[in-house]
């Protein structure tokens, strides 16, 4: 079985060497995409910003010889990922792993997913569990409800108020017609398998500057909730609720992480995070923000249940 992995690198150099060292032992090929500028989800950012990521850092990893740099000026996230997928197909890979630069596995957890691929070779795509870290490697997000449904709406997995959610894609089967349909989400959603290997996702273990850059350039830039940075990031303290960037009430809060970290991120620390408490008026605005998004979350949940009958 031939495995490749891919990730875009838009100014996430703080992770790149650690990430290559994490994935390098498990795959034959590493496709690292360098967009020339941000995707088109925020037109202003696309017109004014350039990617400052440094490809030379790759040479600091012992697995640098496995890396193929993919350069382009893609309008969407799925265009970037599909180019890597086609390169993997052309190189004779069986599966393309979807592991972004802020995602890490222990060897044991990654091997669980490899065994899952071997046991289910004919699916188009594969999903795996992850924990999303918040601000540092000591806190993870607790979700209000985690539900995974099949193509026909049947519940494959459900848990109330857990810290483990499922990513939309861990791997794509290069021997199938699957492609990236929207951002990381694959096509052919009638053919996927749930795997067991747990990912540590450091998507929000960032400096204040990096968070501001991310929310203005990433694939969900046009879905960001107004006020999130001030209410939930800049003024965060333990116990703050509704901290999701695009669906606030789904991300209930950040709680202490008690599990095992991959060796590559055990010592990872973020600098330049400043906590600024809210004023009285801002606290009132935050309460209104919470009420609004809490009610909207439940409105959507009820509407979804009614639609499914």
CSV table of C-alpha atoms in Angstrom, one decimal:
chain,number,residue,atom,x,y,z
A,1,UNK,CA,0.0,0.0,0.0
A,2,UNK,CA,1.5,3.3,-1.1
A,3,UNK,CA,0.7,6.4,1.1
A,4,UNK,CA,1.2,10.0,0.4
A,5,UNK,CA,0.2,13.1,2.5
A,6,UNK,CA,-0.5,16.7,1.6
A,7,UNK,CA,-1.0,20.1,3.2
A,8,UNK,CA,-1.2,23.7,2.1
A,9,UNK,CA,1.4,26.1,3.7
A,10,UNK,CA,0.1,29.6,3.9
A,11,UNK,CA,2.4,31.2,6.5
A,12,UNK,CA,2.3,28.3,9.0
A,13,UNK,CA,6.1,27.9,9.2
A,14,UNK,CA,5.9,27.5,13.0
A,15,UNK,CA,4.6,24.0,12.4
A,16,UNK,CA,6.3,22.9,9.2
A,17,UNK,CA,9.4,21.1,10.4
A,18,UNK,CA,7.6,19.4,13.3
A,19,UNK,CA,4.8,18.3,10.9
A,20,UNK,CA,7.2,16.8,8.4
A,21,UNK,CA,8.9,14.9,11.2
A,22,UNK,CA,5.5,13.7,12.4
A,23,UNK,CA,4.3,12.4,9.0
A,24,UNK,CA,7.6,11.5,7.4
A,25,UNK,CA,8.0,7.9,8.9
A,26,UNK,CA,4.5,6.8,7.7
A,27,UNK,CA,4.4,7.9,4.0
A,28,UNK,CA,6.4,7.6,0.8
A,29,UNK,CA,5.6,11.1,-0.5
A,30,UNK,CA,4.8,14.5,1.0
A,31,UNK,CA,3.1,17.1,-1.2
A,32,UNK,CA,3.5,20.6,0.4
A,33,UNK,CA,1.5,23.2,-1.4
A,34,UNK,CA,2.6,26.9,-1.4
A,35,UNK,CA,-0.2,29.2,-2.5
A,36,UNK,CA,1.1,32.4,-4.0
A,37,UNK,CA,-1.5,34.4,-2.1
A,38,UNK,CA,-4.6,33.8,0.0
A,39,UNK,CA,-7.6,32.0,-1.5
A,40,UNK,CA,-10.6,34.0,-2.7
A,41,UNK,CA,-12.8,33.8,0.4
A,42,UNK,CA,-11.7,37.2,1.4
A,43,UNK,CA,-11.2,39.2,-1.8
A,44,UNK,CA,-9.4,42.1,-0.1
A,45,UNK,CA,-6.9,39.8,1.5
A,46,UNK,CA,-6.3,38.0,-1.9
A,47,UNK,CA,-5.5,41.4,-3.6
A,48,UNK,CA,-3.3,42.7,-0.9
A,49,UNK,CA,-1.4,39.8,0.8
A,50,UNK,CA,1.3,37.4,-0.3
A,51,UNK,CA,2.4,34.1,1.2
A,52,UNK,CA,5.5,34.7,3.3
A,53,UNK,CA,6.1,31.0,4.1
A,54,UNK,CA,9.7,29.8,3.6
A,55,UNK,CA,10.2,26.6,1.7
A,56,UNK,CA,13.8,26.4,2.8
A,57,UNK,CA,12.7,25.3,6.3
A,58,UNK,CA,11.9,21.9,4.8
A,59,UNK,CA,15.6,21.1,4.7
A,60,UNK,CA,15.7,21.1,8.5
A,61,UNK,CA,13.8,17.8,8.5
A,62,UNK,CA,15.4,14.4,8.1
A,63,UNK,CA,12.5,13.6,5.7
A,64,UNK,CA,13.1,16.5,3.3
A,65,UNK,CA,13.9,14.1,0.5
A,66,UNK,CA,10.2,12.9,0.5
A,67,UNK,CA,8.8,16.4,0.0
A,68,UNK,CA,7.6,17.7,-3.3
A,69,UNK,CA,6.8,21.5,-3.3
A,70,UNK,CA,3.6,22.4,-5.2
A,71,UNK,CA,3.4,26.0,-6.2
A,72,UNK,CA,0.3,27.8,-7.6
A,73,UNK,CA,-2.2,30.6,-7.3
A,74,UNK,CA,-5.4,28.8,-6.5
A,75,UNK,CA,-8.7,30.6,-6.0
A,76,UNK,CA,-10.1,27.9,-3.6
A,77,UNK,CA,-9.0,25.4,-1.0
A,78,UNK,CA,-10.4,22.5,-3.0
A,79,UNK,CA,-8.4,23.5,-6.1
A,80,UNK,CA,-5.2,23.4,-4.0
A,81,UNK,CA,-6.0,20.0,-2.6
A,82,UNK,CA,-7.1,18.5,-5.9
A,83,UNK,CA,-3.8,19.4,-7.5
A,84,UNK,CA,-2.1,17.4,-4.8
A,85,UNK,CA,-4.5,14.6,-5.2
A,86,UNK,CA,-3.9,14.4,-9.0
A,87,UNK,CA,-0.1,14.4,-8.4
A,88,UNK,CA,-0.5,11.5,-5.9
A,89,UNK,CA,-2.6,9.6,-8.5
A,90,UNK,CA,0.0,10.2,-11.2
A,91,UNK,CA,2.7,8.9,-8.9
A,92,UNK,CA,0.9,5.6,-8.3
A,93,UNK,CA,-0.2,6.3,-4.7
A,94,UNK,CA,-3.1,4.3,-3.3
A,95,UNK,CA,-4.2,6.9,-0.7
A,96,UNK,CA,-3.6,10.6,-0.1
A,97,UNK,CA,-3.6,11.5,3.6
A,98,UNK,CA,-5.2,14.8,4.5
A,99,UNK,CA,-3.1,16.1,7.3
A,100,UNK,CA,-2.7,19.8,7.6
A,101,UNK,CA,0.4,21.5,9.1
A,102,UNK,CA,-1.3,22.0,12.5
A,103,UNK,CA,-2.4,18.3,12.8
A,104,UNK,CA,-0.3,15.6,14.6
A,105,UNK,CA,-0.6,12.0,15.5
A,106,UNK,CA,1.2,9.7,17.9
A,107,UNK,CA,2.6,6.7,15.9
A,108,UNK,CA,0.1,4.4,17.5
A,109,UNK,CA,-2.9,6.5,16.5
A,110,UNK,CA,-1.6,7.0,12.9
A,111,UNK,CA,-1.1,3.2,12.7
A,112,UNK,CA,-4.8,2.6,13.7
A,113,UNK,CA,-5.8,4.6,10.6
A,114,UNK,CA,-3.4,2.7,8.4
A,115,UNK,CA,-5.0,-0.5,9.6
A,116,UNK,CA,-8.4,1.0,8.9
A,117,UNK,CA,-7.4,1.7,5.3
A,118,UNK,CA,-6.2,-1.8,4.8
A,119,UNK,CA,-9.4,-3.3,6.2
A,120,UNK,CA,-11.6,-1.1,4.1
A,121,UNK,CA,-9.8,-0.6,0.8
A,122,UNK,CA,-12.8,0.2,-1.4
A,123,UNK,CA,-14.3,3.3,0.2
A,124,UNK,CA,-13.8,6.7,-1.6
A,125,UNK,CA,-12.8,8.6,1.6
A,126,UNK,CA,-12.1,8.1,5.2
A,127,UNK,CA,-12.8,10.1,8.3
A,128,UNK,CA,-11.0,10.1,11.7
A,129,UNK,CA,-11.5,11.6,15.1
A,130,UNK,CA,-9.7,14.7,16.3
A,131,UNK,CA,-9.4,16.9,19.3
A,132,UNK,CA,-9.2,20.6,18.6
A,133,UNK,CA,-6.7,22.5,20.9
A,134,UNK,CA,-7.4,26.0,22.1
A,135,UNK,CA,-4.6,28.6,22.6
A,136,UNK,CA,-2.0,26.0,23.9
A,137,UNK,CA,-1.4,22.3,24.1
A,138,UNK,CA,-3.1,22.1,27.5
A,139,UNK,CA,-6.7,22.9,26.5
A,140,UNK,CA,-9.1,21.2,24.1
A,141,UNK,CA,-12.5,22.3,22.9
A,142,UNK,CA,-15.6,20.6,24.3
A,143,UNK,CA,-18.3,20.3,21.7
A,144,UNK,CA,-22.1,20.6,22.4
A,145,UNK,CA,-22.9,17.5,20.4
A,146,UNK,CA,-21.0,15.3,17.9
A,147,UNK,CA,-23.0,13.6,15.2
A,148,UNK,CA,-21.8,11.8,12.1
A,149,UNK,CA,-24.4,10.9,9.5
A,150,UNK,CA,-24.3,8.8,6.4
A,151,UNK,CA,-25.5,9.8,3.0
A,152,UNK,CA,-29.1,9.0,3.8
A,153,UNK,CA,-29.1,10.7,7.1
A,154,UNK,CA,-28.6,7.7,9.3
A,155,UNK,CA,-26.7,8.3,12.5
A,156,UNK,CA,-23.3,6.6,12.4
A,157,UNK,CA,-21.9,8.2,15.6
A,158,UNK,CA,-23.4,10.4,18.3
A,159,UNK,CA,-22.1,11.8,21.5
A,160,UNK,CA,-23.3,14.6,23.8
A,161,UNK,CA,-20.8,17.2,25.0
A,162,UNK,CA,-17.6,15.4,24.1
A,163,UNK,CA,-14.1,16.6,23.3
A,164,UNK,CA,-13.7,14.4,20.2
A,165,UNK,CA,-15.2,15.4,16.9
A,166,UNK,CA,-14.7,13.9,13.4
A,167,UNK,CA,-12.8,15.6,10.6
A,168,UNK,CA,-14.4,15.5,7.1
A,169,UNK,CA,-11.5,13.7,5.6
A,170,UNK,CA,-8.4,11.8,6.8
A,171,UNK,CA,-7.7,10.2,3.5
A,172,UNK,CA,-8.8,10.0,-0.1
A,173,UNK,CA,-8.7,6.8,-2.1
A,174,UNK,CA,-6.6,7.5,-5.2
A,175,UNK,CA,-8.0,4.5,-7.0
A,176,UNK,CA,-11.6,5.9,-6.8
A,177,UNK,CA,-13.2,8.8,-8.6
A,178,UNK,CA,-13.2,10.9,-5.4
A,179,UNK,CA,-12.1,14.6,-5.4
A,180,UNK,CA,-12.3,17.5,-3.0
A,181,UNK,CA,-15.7,19.0,-3.6
A,182,UNK,CA,-15.7,21.9,-1.1
A,183,UNK,CA,-12.6,22.9,0.9
A,184,UNK,CA,-11.5,19.7,2.6
A,185,UNK,CA,-14.9,17.9,2.1
A,186,UNK,CA,-14.8,15.1,-0.4
A,187,UNK,CA,-17.2,14.1,-3.1
A,188,UNK,CA,-19.0,10.8,-3.1
A,189,UNK,CA,-20.2,11.1,0.5
A,190,UNK,CA,-22.1,7.8,0.0
A,191,UNK,CA,-18.8,6.0,0.4
A,192,UNK,CA,-16.8,6.8,3.5
A,193,UNK,CA,-15.5,4.9,6.5
A,194,UNK,CA,-14.9,6.1,10.1
A,195,UNK,CA,-11.5,5.3,11.4
A,196,UNK,CA,-10.2,5.2,15.0
A,197,UNK,CA,-6.8,7.0,15.1
A,198,UNK,CA,-7.0,10.3,17.0
A,199,UNK,CA,-5.6,13.5,15.7
A,200,UNK,CA,-4.3,16.4,17.8
A,201,UNK,CA,-5.5,19.5,15.8
A,202,UNK,CA,-3.6,22.7,16.8
A,203,UNK,CA,-5.6,25.0,14.5
A,204,UNK,CA,-6.1,27.5,17.3
A,205,UNK,CA,-2.8,27.2,19.0
A,206,UNK,CA,-1.5,30.5,17.6
A,207,UNK,CA,-0.3,33.9,18.5
A,208,UNK,CA,-2.7,36.8,18.4
A,209,UNK,CA,-1.1,38.0,15.2
A,210,UNK,CA,-1.4,34.6,13.6
A,211,UNK,CA,-5.0,34.3,14.6
A,212,UNK,CA,-5.8,37.6,13.0
A,213,UNK,CA,-4.0,36.5,9.9
A,214,UNK,CA,-5.8,33.2,9.8
A,215,UNK,CA,-9.3,34.5,10.2
A,216,UNK,CA,-8.8,37.0,7.3
A,217,UNK,CA,-7.2,34.5,4.9
A,218,UNK,CA,-8.3,30.9,5.6
A,219,UNK,CA,-11.1,28.9,3.9
A,220,UNK,CA,-13.7,30.0,6.3
A,221,UNK,CA,-12.9,33.7,6.3
A,222,UNK,CA,-16.3,34.6,4.8
A,223,UNK,CA,-18.0,32.7,7.6
A,224,UNK,CA,-16.4,34.4,10.6
A,225,UNK,CA,-18.8,35.7,13.3
A,226,UNK,CA,-18.4,39.4,14.0
A,227,UNK,CA,-17.1,40.0,17.5
A,228,UNK,CA,-15.5,36.6,17.9
A,229,UNK,CA,-11.9,37.9,18.2
A,230,UNK,CA,-12.7,40.4,20.9
A,231,UNK,CA,-15.2,38.4,22.9
A,232,UNK,CA,-13.8,34.9,22.7
A,233,UNK,CA,-10.1,35.2,21.8
A,234,UNK,CA,-8.8,38.4,23.2
A,235,UNK,CA,-10.8,38.3,26.5
A,236,UNK,CA,-10.7,34.5,27.0
A,237,UNK,CA,-10.5,32.9,30.4
A,238,UNK,CA,-11.4,29.4,31.5
A,239,UNK,CA,-15.1,28.9,31.6
A,240,UNK,CA,-15.9,31.2,28.6
A,241,UNK,CA,-18.7,29.6,26.5
A,242,UNK,CA,-19.6,29.5,22.8
A,243,UNK,CA,-16.1,30.0,21.5
A,244,UNK,CA,-16.6,28.6,17.9
A,245,UNK,CA,-15.4,30.8,15.1
A,246,UNK,CA,-18.1,30.1,12.6
A,247,UNK,CA,-20.7,28.2,14.7
A,248,UNK,CA,-20.1,29.6,18.2
A,249,UNK,CA,-22.5,27.5,20.3
A,250,UNK,CA,-21.2,24.2,18.8
A,251,UNK,CA,-17.8,24.9,20.5
A,252,UNK,CA,-19.0,25.0,24.1
A,253,UNK,CA,-15.8,25.9,25.9
A,254,UNK,CA,-12.1,24.9,26.3
A,255,UNK,CA,-11.3,22.3,29.0
A,256,UNK,CA,-8.0,20.8,30.3
A,257,UNK,CA,-6.4,18.2,28.1
A,258,UNK,CA,-5.4,15.0,29.9
A,259,UNK,CA,-4.2,12.8,27.0
A,260,UNK,CA,-0.9,12.0,25.3
A,261,UNK,CA,0.7,14.5,22.9
A,262,UNK,CA,2.8,13.5,19.9
A,263,UNK,CA,6.5,13.9,20.6
A,264,UNK,CA,6.8,16.6,18.0
A,265,UNK,CA,4.5,19.0,19.8
A,266,UNK,CA,5.2,18.2,23.5
A,267,UNK,CA,7.3,21.4,23.9
A,268,UNK,CA,5.3,23.6,21.5
A,269,UNK,CA,4.6,27.0,23.1
A,270,UNK,CA,3.0,30.1,21.6
A,271,UNK,CA,4.3,33.6,22.2
A,272,UNK,CA,2.5,36.9,22.0
A,273,UNK,CA,-0.9,36.0,23.4
A,274,UNK,CA,-2.3,38.9,25.5
A,275,UNK,CA,-5.6,38.6,27.5
A,276,UNK,CA,-7.5,41.9,27.7
A,277,UNK,CA,-10.6,41.7,29.9
A,278,UNK,CA,-13.9,43.1,28.7
A,279,UNK,CA,-15.3,46.4,29.8
A,280,UNK,CA,-18.8,46.4,31.4
A,281,UNK,CA,-20.4,47.5,28.1
A,282,UNK,CA,-18.4,44.8,26.2
A,283,UNK,CA,-19.6,42.2,28.8
A,284,UNK,CA,-23.2,43.1,28.0
A,285,UNK,CA,-22.5,42.8,24.3
A,286,UNK,CA,-20.8,39.4,24.8
A,287,UNK,CA,-24.0,38.2,26.6
A,288,UNK,CA,-26.1,39.3,23.7
A,289,UNK,CA,-23.7,37.6,21.3
A,290,UNK,CA,-24.0,34.3,23.3
A,291,UNK,CA,-27.8,34.4,23.5
A,292,UNK,CA,-28.0,35.1,19.7
A,293,UNK,CA,-25.8,32.3,18.7
A,294,UNK,CA,-27.1,29.8,21.3
A,295,UNK,CA,-30.7,30.3,20.0
A,296,UNK,CA,-29.5,30.1,16.4
A,297,UNK,CA,-27.7,26.8,17.0
A,298,UNK,CA,-30.9,25.3,18.4
A,299,UNK,CA,-33.0,26.8,15.7
A,300,UNK,CA,-30.8,25.1,13.1
A,301,UNK,CA,-30.9,21.8,15.0
A,302,UNK,CA,-34.7,21.8,15.2
A,303,UNK,CA,-35.0,22.7,11.5
A,304,UNK,CA,-32.7,19.9,10.6
A,305,UNK,CA,-34.6,17.3,12.6
A,306,UNK,CA,-37.9,18.5,11.0
A,307,UNK,CA,-36.4,18.3,7.5
A,308,UNK,CA,-35.3,14.7,8.2
A,309,UNK,CA,-38.8,13.9,9.4
